[in-house]
Amino acid sequence: MVLTRKQTQANKIYCGRTCALRGIADAKKNIGVRSFWSKVRHCGHEQLCFYCCWPWTGSLASGYGNVMADGRSQGAHRIAWELGNNRPFPVGLHGAHYCHMRICCNFMHIHPATQKENTADSVRDGRISRGEMQPKSKLTEATVREAFMLRKTGHTNKSVALQLIVSESTIHRLFRRITWKHVYVDDLL
């Protein structure tokens, strides 16, 4: 819904988009627009700056901005997206950040995405460590290739695990390609 000159929302008439947003926010979210945006630190460039993050300065929950709306706790970035885009956030989707900054409330940095899409964005941008970069990793790319070479020569999962000094479940997940999928081993299969 795009709000135009004379806006009607819940039998109320507004003079323009700003007043309509304020009215929608007050009526629908039980929060004031000015109150909400007062907890967001804007950059000094323009009112609508695509480049800079606008950090939430209010309360946090799991690293994300947190605000009470509709009588329940909601992500501040989701409310910012709703206010900036003048529509409700799509049901069942996550508020994914292009900037990967959890406290960012710049609605131009936020987009609706599934959990899978959000995770894929993080992997693509190198935000999720994998392989040897994972702190608790028991294997390296060299030992992964060695494990596949041992398997090719007829070793069982148990013997490969014993030789590499890891658990049998680690080798099972490796051979099922649940872990270490990014390592090329097709020439060893």
Short mmCIF file of C-alpha atoms in Angstrom, two decimals:
data_model
loop_
_atom_site.label_atom_id
_atom_site.label_comp_id
_atom_site.label_asym_id
_atom_site.label_seq_id
_atom_site.Cartn_x
_atom_site.Cartn_y
_atom_site.Cartn_z
CA MET A 1 0.00 0.00 0.00
CA VAL A 2 1.47 3.31 -1.07
CA LEU A 3 0.31 6.27 0.98
CA THR A 4 -0.53 9.37 -1.03
CA ARG A 5 -1.60 12.97 -0.31
CA LYS A 6 -4.78 12.29 1.66
CA GLN A 7 -4.30 9.06 3.54
CA THR A 8 -6.96 6.94 5.21
CA GLN A 9 -6.02 4.32 7.80
CA ALA A 10 -8.53 3.01 10.35
CA ASN A 11 -10.94 5.87 9.49
CA LYS A 12 -8.25 8.52 10.02
CA ILE A 13 -7.16 11.03 7.40
CA TYR A 14 -3.53 12.12 7.14
CA CYS A 15 -1.94 15.01 5.30
CA GLY A 16 0.98 13.01 3.95
CA ARG A 17 3.29 10.02 4.26
CA THR A 18 5.09 11.18 7.43
CA CYS A 19 1.88 11.79 9.35
CA ALA A 20 0.37 8.56 8.04
CA LEU A 21 3.41 6.59 9.14
CA ARG A 22 3.24 8.21 12.54
CA GLY A 23 -0.46 7.36 12.80
CA ILE A 24 0.00 3.80 11.55
CA ALA A 25 2.88 3.25 13.95
CA ASP A 26 0.92 4.65 16.89
CA ALA A 27 -2.22 2.70 16.10
CA LYS A 28 -0.73 -0.54 14.83
CA LYS A 29 2.49 -0.89 16.77
CA ASN A 30 1.67 1.09 19.90
CA ILE A 31 4.96 2.94 19.48
CA GLY A 32 5.60 6.45 18.33
CA VAL A 33 7.65 7.02 15.21
CA ARG A 34 9.60 9.84 16.83
CA SER A 35 10.19 7.73 19.93
CA PHE A 36 11.44 4.83 17.77
CA TRP A 37 13.76 6.90 15.55
CA SER A 38 15.14 8.76 18.60
CA LYS A 39 16.84 5.46 19.55
CA VAL A 40 18.51 5.17 16.14
CA ARG A 41 21.80 7.00 15.52
CA HIS A 42 21.79 8.42 11.99
CA CYS A 43 24.85 9.39 10.03
CA GLY A 44 25.52 13.05 9.26
CA HIS A 45 25.16 12.72 5.48
CA GLU A 46 21.56 12.83 4.39
CA GLN A 47 18.24 11.92 5.92
CA LEU A 48 18.17 8.83 3.67
CA CYS A 49 21.72 7.54 3.36
CA PHE A 50 22.11 4.17 1.68
CA TYR A 51 25.78 3.78 2.58
CA CYS A 52 25.89 4.17 6.37
CA CYS A 53 24.56 1.89 9.09
CA TRP A 54 22.15 3.43 11.59
CA PRO A 55 22.85 1.64 14.89
CA TRP A 56 20.07 1.01 17.41
CA THR A 57 20.93 2.62 20.76
CA GLY A 58 18.06 1.09 22.75
CA SER A 59 17.88 -2.31 24.40
CA LEU A 60 19.38 -5.42 22.78
CA ALA A 61 18.36 -9.08 22.64
CA SER A 62 20.82 -11.61 21.18
CA GLY A 63 22.79 -8.75 19.63
CA TYR A 64 19.79 -7.30 17.78
CA GLY A 65 17.93 -4.10 18.58
CA ASN A 66 14.86 -4.87 20.64
CA VAL A 67 11.62 -2.89 20.91
CA MET A 68 8.20 -3.57 22.44
CA ALA A 69 5.48 -3.37 19.78
CA ASP A 70 2.01 -4.90 19.72
CA GLY A 71 2.60 -5.99 23.32
CA ARG A 72 5.55 -8.21 22.45
CA SER A 73 9.29 -7.92 21.91
CA GLN A 74 10.28 -7.41 18.26
CA GLY A 75 13.45 -6.75 16.33
CA ALA A 76 14.09 -3.03 15.89
CA HIS A 77 15.43 -3.69 12.39
CA ARG A 78 12.09 -5.25 11.39
CA ILE A 79 10.15 -2.25 12.73
CA ALA A 80 12.57 0.08 10.89
CA TRP A 81 11.96 -1.85 7.67
CA GLU A 82 8.18 -1.60 8.16
CA LEU A 83 8.34 2.13 8.83
CA GLY A 84 10.73 2.80 5.96
CA ASN A 85 8.86 0.66 3.44
CA ASN A 86 5.38 1.56 4.68
CA ARG A 87 4.14 -2.03 4.82
CA PRO A 88 4.14 -4.95 7.24
CA PHE A 89 7.13 -7.26 7.29
CA PRO A 90 6.32 -10.49 5.38
CA VAL A 91 5.17 -13.27 7.70
CA GLY A 92 7.57 -16.17 8.15
CA LEU A 93 10.64 -14.35 6.83
CA HIS A 94 13.71 -13.07 8.67
CA GLY A 95 15.05 -9.53 8.58
CA ALA A 96 18.38 -10.07 6.82
CA HIS A 97 21.01 -7.33 6.81
CA TYR A 98 23.04 -6.58 3.70
CA CYS A 99 25.59 -4.95 6.02
CA HIS A 100 25.67 -7.91 8.48
CA MET A 101 25.45 -5.47 11.41
CA ARG A 102 22.81 -6.78 13.81
CA ILE A 103 22.02 -3.41 15.38
CA CYS A 104 21.65 -1.58 12.06
CA CYS A 105 18.20 0.00 11.59
CA ASN A 106 18.80 1.54 8.17
CA PHE A 107 15.78 0.09 6.37
CA MET A 108 17.72 0.23 3.10
CA HIS A 109 20.20 -2.32 4.55
CA ILE A 110 17.46 -4.79 5.52
CA HIS A 111 15.59 -7.25 3.31
CA PRO A 112 13.12 -10.08 3.99
CA ALA A 113 14.72 -13.49 3.50
CA THR A 114 14.25 -17.11 4.49
CA GLN A 115 16.63 -18.62 7.05
CA LYS A 116 18.34 -20.52 4.21
CA GLU A 117 18.84 -17.33 2.15
CA ASN A 118 20.13 -15.44 5.19
CA THR A 119 22.66 -18.19 5.95
CA ALA A 120 23.69 -18.38 2.28
CA ASP A 121 24.35 -14.61 2.34
CA SER A 122 26.57 -15.03 5.39
CA VAL A 123 28.50 -17.94 3.85
CA ARG A 124 28.94 -16.03 0.57
CA ASP A 125 30.25 -12.99 2.41
CA GLY A 126 32.65 -15.06 4.56
CA ARG A 127 30.78 -14.40 7.82
CA ILE A 128 30.45 -18.07 8.75
CA SER A 129 33.69 -19.92 9.31
CA ARG A 130 34.06 -23.38 7.86
CA GLY A 131 36.74 -25.99 7.52
CA GLU A 132 40.04 -25.18 9.18
CA MET A 133 38.78 -21.71 10.10
CA GLN A 134 36.27 -23.33 12.46
CA PRO A 135 37.93 -23.18 15.92
CA LYS A 136 36.84 -26.68 16.99
CA SER A 137 37.77 -28.38 13.73
CA LYS A 138 39.47 -31.74 14.11
CA LEU A 139 40.39 -32.07 10.45
CA THR A 140 42.30 -30.04 7.88
CA GLU A 141 41.87 -30.00 4.12
CA ALA A 142 44.91 -32.29 3.86
CA THR A 143 43.45 -34.84 6.31
CA VAL A 144 40.10 -34.71 4.49
CA ARG A 145 41.82 -35.64 1.24
CA GLU A 146 43.83 -38.31 3.10
CA ALA A 147 40.60 -39.76 4.54
CA PHE A 148 39.09 -40.08 1.06
CA MET A 149 42.30 -41.70 -0.24
CA LEU A 150 42.17 -44.23 2.61
CA ARG A 151 38.53 -44.96 1.85
CA LYS A 152 39.37 -45.45 -1.82
CA THR A 153 41.96 -48.09 -0.85
CA GLY A 154 39.33 -50.06 1.10
CA HIS A 155 39.62 -48.80 4.69
CA THR A 156 36.48 -48.76 6.84
CA ASN A 157 35.15 -45.67 8.59
CA LYS A 158 36.46 -47.05 11.87
CA SER A 159 40.01 -47.62 10.57
CA VAL A 160 40.10 -44.17 8.94
CA ALA A 161 38.93 -42.60 12.22
CA LEU A 162 41.58 -44.46 14.20
CA GLN A 163 44.32 -43.47 11.78
CA LEU A 164 43.33 -39.78 11.79
CA ILE A 165 42.61 -39.77 15.55
CA VAL A 166 39.02 -38.52 15.25
CA SER A 167 35.65 -40.02 16.10
CA GLU A 168 33.90 -42.42 13.80
CA SER A 169 30.94 -40.01 13.57
CA THR A 170 33.30 -37.30 12.27
CA ILE A 171 34.38 -39.62 9.45
CA HIS A 172 30.78 -40.69 8.81
CA ARG A 173 29.69 -37.03 8.41
CA LEU A 174 32.72 -36.40 6.20
CA PHE A 175 32.00 -39.31 3.84
CA ARG A 176 28.28 -38.47 3.69
CA ARG A 177 29.39 -34.92 2.66
CA ILE A 178 27.54 -33.34 5.57
CA THR A 179 30.75 -31.58 6.58
CA TRP A 180 33.69 -30.35 4.52
CA LYS A 181 31.51 -30.03 1.39
CA HIS A 182 33.66 -27.18 0.15
CA VAL A 183 36.75 -29.40 -0.28
CA TYR A 184 37.07 -30.84 -3.79
CA VAL A 185 37.54 -34.60 -3.57
CA ASP A 186 35.78 -35.84 -6.73
CA ASP A 187 39.09 -37.13 -8.12
CA LEU A 188 39.36 -39.35 -5.01
CA LEU A 189 35.88 -40.90 -5.21
#
